[in-house]
Tab-separated table of C-alpha atoms in Angstrom:
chain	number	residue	atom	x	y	z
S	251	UNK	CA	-33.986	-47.361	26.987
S	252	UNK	CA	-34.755	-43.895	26.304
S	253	UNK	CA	-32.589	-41.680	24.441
S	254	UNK	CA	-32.300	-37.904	25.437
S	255	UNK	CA	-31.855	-35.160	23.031
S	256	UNK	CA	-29.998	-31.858	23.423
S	257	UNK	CA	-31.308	-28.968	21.908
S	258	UNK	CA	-29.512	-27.632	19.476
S	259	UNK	CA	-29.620	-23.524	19.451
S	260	UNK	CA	-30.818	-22.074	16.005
S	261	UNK	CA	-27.714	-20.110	15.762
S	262	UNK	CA	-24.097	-20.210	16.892
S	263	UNK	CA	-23.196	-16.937	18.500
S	264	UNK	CA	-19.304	-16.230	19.287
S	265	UNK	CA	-18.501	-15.285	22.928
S	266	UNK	CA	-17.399	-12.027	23.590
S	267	UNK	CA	-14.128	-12.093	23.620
S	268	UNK	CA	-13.959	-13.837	20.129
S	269	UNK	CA	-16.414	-11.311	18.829
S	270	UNK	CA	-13.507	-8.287	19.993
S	271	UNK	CA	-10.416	-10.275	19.064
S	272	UNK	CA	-11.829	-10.576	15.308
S	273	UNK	CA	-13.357	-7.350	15.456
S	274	UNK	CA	-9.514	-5.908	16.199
S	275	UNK	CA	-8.610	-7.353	12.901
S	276	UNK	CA	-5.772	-9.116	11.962
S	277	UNK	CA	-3.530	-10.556	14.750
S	278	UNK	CA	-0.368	-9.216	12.844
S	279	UNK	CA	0.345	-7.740	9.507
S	280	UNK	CA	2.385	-10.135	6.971
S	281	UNK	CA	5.466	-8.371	6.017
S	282	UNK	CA	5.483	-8.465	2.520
S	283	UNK	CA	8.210	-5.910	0.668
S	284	UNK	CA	10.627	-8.635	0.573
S	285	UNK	CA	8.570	-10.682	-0.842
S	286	UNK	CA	6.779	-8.299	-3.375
S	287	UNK	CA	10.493	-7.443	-4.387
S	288	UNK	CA	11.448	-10.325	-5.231
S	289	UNK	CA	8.411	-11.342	-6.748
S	290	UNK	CA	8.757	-8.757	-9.089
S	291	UNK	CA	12.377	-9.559	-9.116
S	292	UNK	CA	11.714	-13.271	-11.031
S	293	UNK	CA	8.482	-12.022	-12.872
S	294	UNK	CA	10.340	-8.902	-14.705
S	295	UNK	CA	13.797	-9.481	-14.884
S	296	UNK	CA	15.001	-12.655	-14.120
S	297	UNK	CA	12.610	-14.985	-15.848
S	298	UNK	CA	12.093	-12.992	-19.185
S	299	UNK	CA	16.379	-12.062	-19.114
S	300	UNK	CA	17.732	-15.725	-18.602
S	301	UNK	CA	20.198	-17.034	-20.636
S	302	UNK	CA	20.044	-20.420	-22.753
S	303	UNK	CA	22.014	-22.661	-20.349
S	304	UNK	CA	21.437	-20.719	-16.794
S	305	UNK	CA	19.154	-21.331	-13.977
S	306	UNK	CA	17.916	-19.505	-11.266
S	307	UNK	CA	15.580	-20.042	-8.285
S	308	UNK	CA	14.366	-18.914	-5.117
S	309	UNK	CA	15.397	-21.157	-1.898
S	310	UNK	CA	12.204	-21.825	0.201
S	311	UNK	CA	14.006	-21.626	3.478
S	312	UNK	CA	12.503	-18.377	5.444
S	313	UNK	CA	9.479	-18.041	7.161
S	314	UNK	CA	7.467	-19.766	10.340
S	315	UNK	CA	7.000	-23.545	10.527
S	316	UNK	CA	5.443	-25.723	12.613
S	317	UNK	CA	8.282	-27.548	15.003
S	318	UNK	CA	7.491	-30.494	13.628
S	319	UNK	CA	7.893	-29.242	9.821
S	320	UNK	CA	11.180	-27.496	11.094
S	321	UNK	CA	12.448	-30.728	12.564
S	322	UNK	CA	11.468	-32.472	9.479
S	323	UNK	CA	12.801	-30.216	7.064
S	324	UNK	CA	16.621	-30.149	8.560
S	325	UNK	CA	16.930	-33.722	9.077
S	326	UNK	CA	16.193	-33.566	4.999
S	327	UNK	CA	18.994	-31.051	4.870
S	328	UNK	CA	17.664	-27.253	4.941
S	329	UNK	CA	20.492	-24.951	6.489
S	330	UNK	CA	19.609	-21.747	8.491
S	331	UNK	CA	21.279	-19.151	6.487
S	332	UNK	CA	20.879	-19.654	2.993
S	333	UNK	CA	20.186	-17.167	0.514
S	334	UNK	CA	16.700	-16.682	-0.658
S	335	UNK	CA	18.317	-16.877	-4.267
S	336	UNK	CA	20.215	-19.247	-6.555
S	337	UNK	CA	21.569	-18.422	-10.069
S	338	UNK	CA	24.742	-20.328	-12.019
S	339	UNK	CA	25.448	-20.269	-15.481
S	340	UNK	CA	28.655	-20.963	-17.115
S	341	UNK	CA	29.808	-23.097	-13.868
S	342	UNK	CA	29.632	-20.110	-11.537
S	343	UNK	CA	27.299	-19.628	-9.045
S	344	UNK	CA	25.538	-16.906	-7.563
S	345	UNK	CA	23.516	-16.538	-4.231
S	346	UNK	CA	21.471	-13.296	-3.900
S	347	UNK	CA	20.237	-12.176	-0.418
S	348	UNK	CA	17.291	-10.092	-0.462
S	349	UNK	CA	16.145	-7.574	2.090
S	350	UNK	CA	14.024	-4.717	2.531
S	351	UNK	CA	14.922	-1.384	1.254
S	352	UNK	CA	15.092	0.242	4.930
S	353	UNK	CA	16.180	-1.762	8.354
S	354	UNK	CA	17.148	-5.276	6.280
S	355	UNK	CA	19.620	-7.004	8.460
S	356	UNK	CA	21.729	-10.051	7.835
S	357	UNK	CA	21.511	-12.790	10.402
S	358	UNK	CA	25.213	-14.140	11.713
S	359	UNK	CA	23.773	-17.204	10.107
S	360	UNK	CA	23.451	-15.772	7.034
S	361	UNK	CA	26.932	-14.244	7.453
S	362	UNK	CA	28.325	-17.285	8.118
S	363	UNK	CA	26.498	-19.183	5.590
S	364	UNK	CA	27.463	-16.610	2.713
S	365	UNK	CA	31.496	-16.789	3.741
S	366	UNK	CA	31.160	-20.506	3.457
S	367	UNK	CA	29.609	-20.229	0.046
S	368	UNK	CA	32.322	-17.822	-1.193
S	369	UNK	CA	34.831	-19.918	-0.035
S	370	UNK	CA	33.480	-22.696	-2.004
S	371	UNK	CA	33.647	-20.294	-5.069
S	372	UNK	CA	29.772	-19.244	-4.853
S	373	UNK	CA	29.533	-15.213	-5.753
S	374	UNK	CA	27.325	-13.969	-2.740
S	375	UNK	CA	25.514	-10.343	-2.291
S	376	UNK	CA	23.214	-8.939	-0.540
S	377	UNK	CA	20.713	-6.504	-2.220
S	378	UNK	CA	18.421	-3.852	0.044
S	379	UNK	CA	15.487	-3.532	-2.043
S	380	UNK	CA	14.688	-4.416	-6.011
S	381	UNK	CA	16.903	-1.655	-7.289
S	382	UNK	CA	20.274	-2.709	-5.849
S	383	UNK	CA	18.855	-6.469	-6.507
S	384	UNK	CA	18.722	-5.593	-10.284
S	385	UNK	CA	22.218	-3.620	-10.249
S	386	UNK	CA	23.435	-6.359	-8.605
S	387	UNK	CA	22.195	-9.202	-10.863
């Protein structure tokens, strides 16, 4: 039996279109000032500020997901809508909605989510930006 063997080439080249889709750059730009804000947000005034007895935490529930994640992650219970964050203390609850400073909208599922949660007895806002989150916390 004789075995043939393909010639490997010394080097990989990319085709051309692959060479001028990563020579473009970046498919799409991550949107990040909601998510700088409210990094800085926990790092600078809610961490170092919170009371003996309080907690506070971000809710993991934006972003893109594979289907299959998605799927996964309601049947464990994640709700569209949801606030990005949660505080209590004293037995009341707070749920803070961040969005950017300029052209932040709230989904109807937010808005539906956040007159469920005040009808519950949550305290719900929405802040535009880090300034109105701080004034707001």
């Amino acid at each position: 039996m004789t075995i043939r063997l393909r010639r490997i080439p010394k080097r990989w080249k990319p085709s051309a279109g692959l060479r001028a889709l990563l020579a473009s750059g970046p498919v799409r730009e991550r949107k990040t000032e909601e998510h700088d804000a409210q990094v800085e947000l926990f790092r600078d005034h809610i961490w170092p500020r919170l009371v003996d007895g309080a907690v506070a935490f971000a809710i993991g529930n934006g972003g893109k997901r594979h289907p299959k994640v998605a799927t996964e992650m309601k049947e464990e219970g994640v709700t569209a809508g949801v606030p990005d964050i949660f505080v209590i203390h004293a037995r009341q609850v707070f749920f803070l909605e961040m969005k950017k400073p300029k052209g932040g909208r709230v989904s109807k599922d937010q808005r539906v989510m956040m007159a469920r949660l005040v009808n519950a007895g949550a305290i719900c806002a929405v802040a535009n930006g880090l300034a109105q989150a701080i004034a707001l916390l």
